[in-house]
Coordinates of C-alpha atoms in Angstrom, one line a residue:
X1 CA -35.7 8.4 2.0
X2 CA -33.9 10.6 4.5
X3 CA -33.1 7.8 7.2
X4 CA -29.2 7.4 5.9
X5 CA -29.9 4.9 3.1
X6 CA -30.9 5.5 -0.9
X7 CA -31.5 8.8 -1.0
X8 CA -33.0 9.6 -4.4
X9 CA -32.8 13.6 -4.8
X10 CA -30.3 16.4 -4.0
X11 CA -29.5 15.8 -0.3
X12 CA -28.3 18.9 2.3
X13 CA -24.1 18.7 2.6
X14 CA -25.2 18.2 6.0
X15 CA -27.3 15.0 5.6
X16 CA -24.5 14.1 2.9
X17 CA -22.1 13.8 5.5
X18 CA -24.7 12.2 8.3
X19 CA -24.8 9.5 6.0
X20 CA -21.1 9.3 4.9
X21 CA -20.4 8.9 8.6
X22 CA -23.0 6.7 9.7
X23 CA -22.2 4.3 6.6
X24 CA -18.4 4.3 7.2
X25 CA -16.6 1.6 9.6
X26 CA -13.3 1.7 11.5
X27 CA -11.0 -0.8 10.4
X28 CA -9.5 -4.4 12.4
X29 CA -6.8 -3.4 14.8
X30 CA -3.5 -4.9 13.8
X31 CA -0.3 -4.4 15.6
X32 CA 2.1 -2.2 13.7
X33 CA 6.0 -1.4 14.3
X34 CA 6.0 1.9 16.5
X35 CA 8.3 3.4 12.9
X36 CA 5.5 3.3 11.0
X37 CA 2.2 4.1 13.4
X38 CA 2.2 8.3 13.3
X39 CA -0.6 9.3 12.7
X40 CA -2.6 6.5 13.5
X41 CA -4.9 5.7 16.2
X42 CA -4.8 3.4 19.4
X43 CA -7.1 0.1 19.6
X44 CA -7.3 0.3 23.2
X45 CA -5.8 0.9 26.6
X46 CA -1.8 1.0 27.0
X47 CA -1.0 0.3 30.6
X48 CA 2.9 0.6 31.8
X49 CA 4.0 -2.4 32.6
X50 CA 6.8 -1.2 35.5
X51 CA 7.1 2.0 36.9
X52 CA 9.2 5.3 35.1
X53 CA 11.8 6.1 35.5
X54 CA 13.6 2.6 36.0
X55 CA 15.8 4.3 38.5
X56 CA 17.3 7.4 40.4
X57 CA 18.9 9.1 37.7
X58 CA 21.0 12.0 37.8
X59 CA 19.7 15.2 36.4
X60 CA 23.3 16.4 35.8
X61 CA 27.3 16.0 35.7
X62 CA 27.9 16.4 39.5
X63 CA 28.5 14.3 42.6
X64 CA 26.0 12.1 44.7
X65 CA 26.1 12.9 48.0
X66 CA 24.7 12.6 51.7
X67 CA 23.1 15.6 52.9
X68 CA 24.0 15.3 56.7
X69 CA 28.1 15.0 55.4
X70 CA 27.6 19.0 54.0
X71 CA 25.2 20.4 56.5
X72 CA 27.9 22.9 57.7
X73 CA 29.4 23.8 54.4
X74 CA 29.8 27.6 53.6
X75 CA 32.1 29.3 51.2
X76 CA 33.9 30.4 54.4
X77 CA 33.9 26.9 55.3
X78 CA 34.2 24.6 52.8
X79 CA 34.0 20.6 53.2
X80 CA 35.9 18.3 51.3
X81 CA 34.5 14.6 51.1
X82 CA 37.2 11.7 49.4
X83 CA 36.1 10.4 46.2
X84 CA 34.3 7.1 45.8
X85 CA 34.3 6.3 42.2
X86 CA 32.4 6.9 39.4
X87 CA 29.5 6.6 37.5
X88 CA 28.4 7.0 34.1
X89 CA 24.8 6.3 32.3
X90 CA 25.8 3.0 31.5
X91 CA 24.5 -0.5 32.7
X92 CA 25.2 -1.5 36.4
X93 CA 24.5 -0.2 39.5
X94 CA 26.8 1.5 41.5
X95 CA 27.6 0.7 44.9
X96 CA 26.4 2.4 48.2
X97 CA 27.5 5.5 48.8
X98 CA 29.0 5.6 52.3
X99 CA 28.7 8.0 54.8
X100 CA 31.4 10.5 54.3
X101 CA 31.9 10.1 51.0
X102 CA 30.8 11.3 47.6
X103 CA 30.7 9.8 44.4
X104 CA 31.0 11.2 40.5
X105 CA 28.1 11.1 38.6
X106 CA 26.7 11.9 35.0
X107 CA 24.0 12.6 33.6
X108 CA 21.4 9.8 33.2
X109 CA 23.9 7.7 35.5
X110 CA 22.0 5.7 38.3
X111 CA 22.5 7.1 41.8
X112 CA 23.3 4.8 44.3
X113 CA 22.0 3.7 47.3
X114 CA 22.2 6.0 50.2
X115 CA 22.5 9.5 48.0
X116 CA 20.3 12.3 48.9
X117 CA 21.2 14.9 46.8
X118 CA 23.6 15.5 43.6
X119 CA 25.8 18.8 43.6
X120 CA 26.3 20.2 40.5
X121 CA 30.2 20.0 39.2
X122 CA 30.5 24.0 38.9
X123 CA 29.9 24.5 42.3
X124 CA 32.7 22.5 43.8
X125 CA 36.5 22.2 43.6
X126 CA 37.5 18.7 41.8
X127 CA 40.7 17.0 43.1
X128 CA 42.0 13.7 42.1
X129 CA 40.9 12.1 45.3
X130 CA 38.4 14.5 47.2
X131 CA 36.3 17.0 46.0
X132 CA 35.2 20.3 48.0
X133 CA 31.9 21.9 48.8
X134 CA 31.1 25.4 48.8
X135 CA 27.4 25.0 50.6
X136 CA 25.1 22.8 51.9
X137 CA 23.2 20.0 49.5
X138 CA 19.7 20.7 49.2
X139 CA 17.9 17.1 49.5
X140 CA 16.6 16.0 46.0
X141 CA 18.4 18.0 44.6
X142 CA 19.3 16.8 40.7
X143 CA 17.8 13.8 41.5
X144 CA 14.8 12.0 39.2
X145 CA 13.1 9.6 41.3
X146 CA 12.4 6.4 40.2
X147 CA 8.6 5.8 39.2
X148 CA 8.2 9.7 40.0
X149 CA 6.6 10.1 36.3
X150 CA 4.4 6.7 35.6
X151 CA 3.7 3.9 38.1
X152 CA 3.5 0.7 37.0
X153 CA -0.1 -0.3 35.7
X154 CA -0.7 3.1 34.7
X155 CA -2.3 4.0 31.5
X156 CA 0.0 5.6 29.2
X157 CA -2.2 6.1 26.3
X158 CA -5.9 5.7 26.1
X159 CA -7.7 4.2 23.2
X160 CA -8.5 6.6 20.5
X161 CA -5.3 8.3 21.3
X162 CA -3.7 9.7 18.0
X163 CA 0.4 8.5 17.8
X164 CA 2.2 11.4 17.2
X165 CA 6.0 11.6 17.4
X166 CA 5.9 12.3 21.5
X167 CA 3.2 9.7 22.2
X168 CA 5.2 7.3 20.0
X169 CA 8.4 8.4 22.3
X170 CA 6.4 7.7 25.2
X171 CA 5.2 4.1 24.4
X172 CA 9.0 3.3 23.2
X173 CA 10.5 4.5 26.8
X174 CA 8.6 2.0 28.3
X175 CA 9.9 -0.5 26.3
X176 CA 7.3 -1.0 23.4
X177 CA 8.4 -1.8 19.9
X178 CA 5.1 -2.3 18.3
X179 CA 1.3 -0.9 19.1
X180 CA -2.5 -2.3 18.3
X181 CA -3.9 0.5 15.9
X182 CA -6.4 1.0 12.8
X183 CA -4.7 0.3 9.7
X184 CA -5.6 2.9 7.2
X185 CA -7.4 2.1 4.5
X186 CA -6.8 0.3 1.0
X187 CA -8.1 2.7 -1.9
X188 CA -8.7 2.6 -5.0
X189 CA -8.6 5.7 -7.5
X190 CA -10.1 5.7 -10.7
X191 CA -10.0 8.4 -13.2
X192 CA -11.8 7.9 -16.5
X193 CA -12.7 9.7 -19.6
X194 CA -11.8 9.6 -23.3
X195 CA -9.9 12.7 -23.0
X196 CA -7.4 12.0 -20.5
X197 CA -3.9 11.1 -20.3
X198 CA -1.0 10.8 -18.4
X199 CA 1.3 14.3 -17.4
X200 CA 4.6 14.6 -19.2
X201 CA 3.7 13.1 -22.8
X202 CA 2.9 14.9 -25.8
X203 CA -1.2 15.7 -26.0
X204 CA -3.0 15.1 -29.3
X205 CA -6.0 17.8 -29.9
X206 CA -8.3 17.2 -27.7
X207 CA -6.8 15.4 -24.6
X208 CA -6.5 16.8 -21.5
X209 CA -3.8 15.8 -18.8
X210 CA -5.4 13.7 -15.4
X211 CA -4.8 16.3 -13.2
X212 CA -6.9 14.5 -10.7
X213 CA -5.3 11.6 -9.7
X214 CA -1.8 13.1 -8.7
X215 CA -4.3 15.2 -6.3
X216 CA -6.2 13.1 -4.8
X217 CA -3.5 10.7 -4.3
X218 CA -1.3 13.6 -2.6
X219 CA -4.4 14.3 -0.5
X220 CA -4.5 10.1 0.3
X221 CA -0.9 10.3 1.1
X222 CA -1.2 13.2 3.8
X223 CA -4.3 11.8 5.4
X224 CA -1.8 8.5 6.4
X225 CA -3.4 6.2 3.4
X226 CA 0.1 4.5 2.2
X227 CA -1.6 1.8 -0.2
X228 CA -3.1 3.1 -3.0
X229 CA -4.5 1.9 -6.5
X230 CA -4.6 4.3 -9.1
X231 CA -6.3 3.6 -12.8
X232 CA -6.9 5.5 -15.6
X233 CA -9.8 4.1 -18.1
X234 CA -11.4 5.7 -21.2
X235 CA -15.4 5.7 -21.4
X236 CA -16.3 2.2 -22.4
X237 CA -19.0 0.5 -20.3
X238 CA -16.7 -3.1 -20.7
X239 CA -13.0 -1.1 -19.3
X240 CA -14.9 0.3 -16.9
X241 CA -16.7 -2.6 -15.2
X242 CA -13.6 -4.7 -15.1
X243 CA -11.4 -2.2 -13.8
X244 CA -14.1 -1.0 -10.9
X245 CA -14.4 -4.3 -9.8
X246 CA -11.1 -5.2 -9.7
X247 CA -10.6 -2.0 -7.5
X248 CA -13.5 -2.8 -5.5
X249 CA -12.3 -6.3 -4.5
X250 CA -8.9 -5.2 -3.1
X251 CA -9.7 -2.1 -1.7
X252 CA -11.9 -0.7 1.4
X253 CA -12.5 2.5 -0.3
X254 CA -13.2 3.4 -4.4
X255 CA -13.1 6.3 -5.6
X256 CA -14.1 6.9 -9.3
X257 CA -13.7 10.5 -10.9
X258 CA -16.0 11.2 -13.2
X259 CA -18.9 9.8 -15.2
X260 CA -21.8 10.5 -12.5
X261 CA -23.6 12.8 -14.6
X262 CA -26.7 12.5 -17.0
X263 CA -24.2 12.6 -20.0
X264 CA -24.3 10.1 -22.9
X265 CA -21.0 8.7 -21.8
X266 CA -21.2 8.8 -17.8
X267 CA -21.7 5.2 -18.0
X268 CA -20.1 5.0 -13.5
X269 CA -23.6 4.7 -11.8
X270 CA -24.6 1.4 -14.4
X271 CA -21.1 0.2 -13.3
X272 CA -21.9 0.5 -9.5
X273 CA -25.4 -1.2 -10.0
X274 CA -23.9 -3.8 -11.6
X275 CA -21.2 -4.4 -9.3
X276 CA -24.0 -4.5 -7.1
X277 CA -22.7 -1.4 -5.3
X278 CA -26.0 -0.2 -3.0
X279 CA -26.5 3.2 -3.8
X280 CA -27.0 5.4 -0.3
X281 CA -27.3 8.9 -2.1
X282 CA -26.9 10.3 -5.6
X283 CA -26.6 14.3 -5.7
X284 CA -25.7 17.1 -3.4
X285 CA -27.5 19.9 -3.0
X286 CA -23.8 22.2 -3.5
X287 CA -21.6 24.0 -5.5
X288 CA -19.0 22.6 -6.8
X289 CA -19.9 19.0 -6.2
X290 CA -23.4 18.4 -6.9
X291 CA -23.5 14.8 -8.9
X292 CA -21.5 13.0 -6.0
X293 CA -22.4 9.6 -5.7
X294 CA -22.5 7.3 -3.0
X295 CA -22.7 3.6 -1.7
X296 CA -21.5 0.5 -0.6
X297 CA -20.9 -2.9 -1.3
X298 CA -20.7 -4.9 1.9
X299 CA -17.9 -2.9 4.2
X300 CA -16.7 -1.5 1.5
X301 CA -17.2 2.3 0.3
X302 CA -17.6 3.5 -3.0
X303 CA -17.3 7.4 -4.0
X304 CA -18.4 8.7 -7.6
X305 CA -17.1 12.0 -7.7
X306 CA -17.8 14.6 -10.0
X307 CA -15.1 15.0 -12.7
X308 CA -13.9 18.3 -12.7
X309 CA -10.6 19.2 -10.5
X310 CA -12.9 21.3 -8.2
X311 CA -15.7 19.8 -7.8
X312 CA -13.4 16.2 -7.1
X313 CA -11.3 18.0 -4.4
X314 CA -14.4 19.3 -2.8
X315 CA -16.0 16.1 -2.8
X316 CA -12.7 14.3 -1.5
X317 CA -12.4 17.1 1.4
X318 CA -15.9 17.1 2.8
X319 CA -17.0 13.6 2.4
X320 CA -14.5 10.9 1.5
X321 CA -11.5 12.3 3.9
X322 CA -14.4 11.7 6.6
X323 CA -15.1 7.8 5.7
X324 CA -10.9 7.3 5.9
X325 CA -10.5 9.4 9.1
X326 CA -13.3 7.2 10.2
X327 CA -12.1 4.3 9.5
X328 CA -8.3 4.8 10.9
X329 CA -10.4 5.6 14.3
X330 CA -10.3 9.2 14.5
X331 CA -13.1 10.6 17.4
X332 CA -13.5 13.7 15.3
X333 CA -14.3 12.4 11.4
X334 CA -15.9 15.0 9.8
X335 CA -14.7 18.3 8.7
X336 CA -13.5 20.9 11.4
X337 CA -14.7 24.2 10.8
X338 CA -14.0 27.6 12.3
X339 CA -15.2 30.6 12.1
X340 CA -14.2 33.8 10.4
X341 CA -15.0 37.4 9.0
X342 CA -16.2 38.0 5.1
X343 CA -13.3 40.3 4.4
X344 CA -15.7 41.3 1.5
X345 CA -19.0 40.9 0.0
X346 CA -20.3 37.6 -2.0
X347 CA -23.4 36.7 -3.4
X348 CA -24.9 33.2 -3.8
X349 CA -27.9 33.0 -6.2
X350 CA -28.7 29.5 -6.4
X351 CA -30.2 27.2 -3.9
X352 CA -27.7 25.4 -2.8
X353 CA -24.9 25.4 -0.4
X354 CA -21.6 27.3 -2.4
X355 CA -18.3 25.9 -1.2
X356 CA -16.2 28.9 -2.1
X357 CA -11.7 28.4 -2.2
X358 CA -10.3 31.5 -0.5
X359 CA -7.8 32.1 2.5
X360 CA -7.7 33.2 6.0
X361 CA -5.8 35.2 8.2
X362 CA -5.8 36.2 12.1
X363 CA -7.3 39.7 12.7
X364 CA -7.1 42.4 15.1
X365 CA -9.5 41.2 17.3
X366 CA -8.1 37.5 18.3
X367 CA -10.2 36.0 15.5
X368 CA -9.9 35.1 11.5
X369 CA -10.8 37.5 8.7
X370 CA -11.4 35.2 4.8
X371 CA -11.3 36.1 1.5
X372 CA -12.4 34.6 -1.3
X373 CA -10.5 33.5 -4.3
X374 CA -10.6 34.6 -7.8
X375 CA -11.6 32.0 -10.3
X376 CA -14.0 30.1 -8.8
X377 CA -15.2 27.8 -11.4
X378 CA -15.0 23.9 -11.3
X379 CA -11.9 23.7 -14.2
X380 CA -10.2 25.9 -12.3
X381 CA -7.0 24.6 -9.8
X382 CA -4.8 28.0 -9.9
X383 CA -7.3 29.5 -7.5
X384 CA -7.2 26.3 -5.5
X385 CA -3.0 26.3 -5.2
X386 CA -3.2 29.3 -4.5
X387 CA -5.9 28.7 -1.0
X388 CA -5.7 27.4 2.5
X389 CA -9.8 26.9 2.6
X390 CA -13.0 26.7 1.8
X391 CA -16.3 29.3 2.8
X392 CA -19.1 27.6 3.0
X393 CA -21.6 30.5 1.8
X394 CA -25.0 29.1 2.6
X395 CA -28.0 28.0 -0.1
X396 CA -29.0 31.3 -1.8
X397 CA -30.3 33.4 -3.4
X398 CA -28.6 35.7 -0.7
X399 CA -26.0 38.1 -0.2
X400 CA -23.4 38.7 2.2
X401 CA -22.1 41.6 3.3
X402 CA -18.1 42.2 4.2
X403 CA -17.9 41.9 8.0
X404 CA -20.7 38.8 7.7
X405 CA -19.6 35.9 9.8
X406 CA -19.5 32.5 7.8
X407 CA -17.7 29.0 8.6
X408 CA -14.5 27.8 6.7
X409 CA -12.8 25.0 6.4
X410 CA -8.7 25.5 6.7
X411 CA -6.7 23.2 4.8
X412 CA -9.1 21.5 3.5
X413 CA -7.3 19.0 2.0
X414 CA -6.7 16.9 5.1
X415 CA -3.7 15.7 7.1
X416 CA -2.7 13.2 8.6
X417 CA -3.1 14.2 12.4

């Protein structure tokens, strides 16, 4: 079926990711300390609950005044006014200023009651008891009004809102410690295979290092995900049961590398049916990438990706980097893909969508010119490191001439805003 559940053949990466996205849920709200929500997304409406600023504040180091007690100062005729005091930004309010008077202020200091204008210390002369005035005050001048920016009741962010630093800056000015967002997800990561073992010890013929799981975990890490599960099992039907379903019961999102094919020893898809995982599609019709498995298990999501570095990236970028964007609230979940110039040919001879690592870069004309990378194979991470996308080239057999216009995907590897 095509109607977003059990898909049994090769699927478009289009209706791949209809489904992904149609499958996926956003998470509870829960409030969270304002520290620790960039990034994240807000659960709803945040009105102000008074009016912003506080207070008149002063703009500058200067001295509050009336405007009517300088209306005939000149540099030729220069008024001197006798100090009132002082204030600083500090708690308190200052008292009146009376007419005929002036009164030091600083920056950020309240202005009190009765001042029109605040003249800027450079332009006067400062005595211990009266200061002078070379021109008139100009009214408002230096002055931030109170509620001038935000009234009270106003909203200052509206739901689906991503928190980044300023909006986070925002919400604490007005006096807010902690906001209702969508939690990012629990994942779990499991990398399997006979072959595999840990970086930094000594390899016996034969073994590989898990190159995967520092990836994807890096990629986790950047999208906002902070709790992550990572497991390494060998191919035995018995490890591998225990250790998904352990995963699957404290996480909201699995994802198992390798073990998805038709090999003798991809023993993942009788794991998921056993777990009674409900399988929503098996097989992509792309390059690298194609035996990606998906499914669910309640609200919970489960990913099979493929096993090679590529192909698991790939997989990660397009599909499951949409189910956690999803569920942290994003609007926009899915990929986001511009547009650029083949800076050279490429072919694609098979039927089926080829995700091809390359870079970009602006050209003359106010758009984006991409190359592809050498080494496109699915062992293959140099050419990866060394790219900031991916071209999709579309299903084949075709080829492409430079100057063709086709979509790619900049850093695909995510990010957290």
């Amino acid at each position: 079926m095509r109607d977003g559940v059990s898909a049994s053949g090769p699927i478009t990466p289009r209706e791949a990711l209809e489904m992904v996205l149609r499958t996926a849920r956003r998470a509870e709200p829960e409030d969270c300390p304002l520290e620790d929500c960039a990034g994240l997304v807000c659960a709803g409406d945040i009105p102000a609950g008074r009016d912003y600023p506080f207070f008149s504040f002063s703009s500058m180091d200067g001295y509050a005044v009336r405007v009517a007690d300088l209306e005939n100062a000149s540099a030729d005729n220069p008024v001197s006014l006798p100090l009132a005091g002082e204030k600083r930004a500090a708690a308190g309010a200052p008292p009146a200023l009376p007419p005929g008077f002036t009164l030091r202020v600083m920056t950020g200091a309240a202005v009190p009651a009765g001042a029109e204008a605040v003249v800027m210390r450079e332009q006067t002369r400062e005595g211990e008891s009266a200061i002078t005035f070379f021109g008139p005050a100009v009214m408002g001048a230096n002055i931030n009004r109170a509620g001038e920016e935000i009234a009270a009741g106003a909203r200052l962010l509206a739901a689906g809102t991503v928190l980044t630093p300023p909006a986070l800056g925002l919400l604490a000015t007005l006096g807010h410690s902690s906001v209702s967002v969508y939690p990012p997800p629990k994942v779990g990561l499991l990398t399997t295979g006979d072959e595999l073992v840990a970086p930094g010890v000594d390899l016996l013929p034969g073994q590989i290092y898990d190159s995967i799981a520092p990836m994807l975990s890096a990629a986790l890490r950047a999208a906002g995900v902070a709790q992550i599960e990572a497991r390494r099992c060998p191919d035995d039907p018995a490890t591998l049961q225990a250790a998904f379903r352990d995963l699957l019961a404290g996480s909201d999102i699995v994802l198992t590398v390798g073990g998805v094919s038709m090999g003798d020893y991809d023993h993942l898809v009788q794991v998921f049916e056993s777990a009674g995982v409900e399988k929503i599609f098996w097989k992509v019709a792309q390059k690298p990438g194609k035996p990606l498995w998906f499914g669910r298990a309640g609200g919970k999501l489960v990913f099979g990706l493929p096993g090679n570095p590529a192909s698991a990236l790939v997989c990660f970028s397009l599909y499951a980097l949409s189910a956690v964007r999803s569920f942290i609230g994003l609007r926009e979940c899915g990929p986001r893909w511009l547009e650029g110039t083949l800076a050279q040919a490429v072919e694609n001879r098979e039927a089926r969508v080829n995700f091809m690592r390359g870079d970009y870069a602006p050209d003359s004309v106010g758009g984006y010119s991409v190359q592809p990378a050498r080494g496109q194979v699915s062992y293959m991470l140099g050419s990866f490191a060394a790219s900031r996308a991916l071209l999709e080239i579309p299903s084949g057999p075709l080829r492409l001439e430079a100057g063709a216009r086709v979509r790619f995907l900049p850093h695909f590897w995510g990010g957290r805003l």
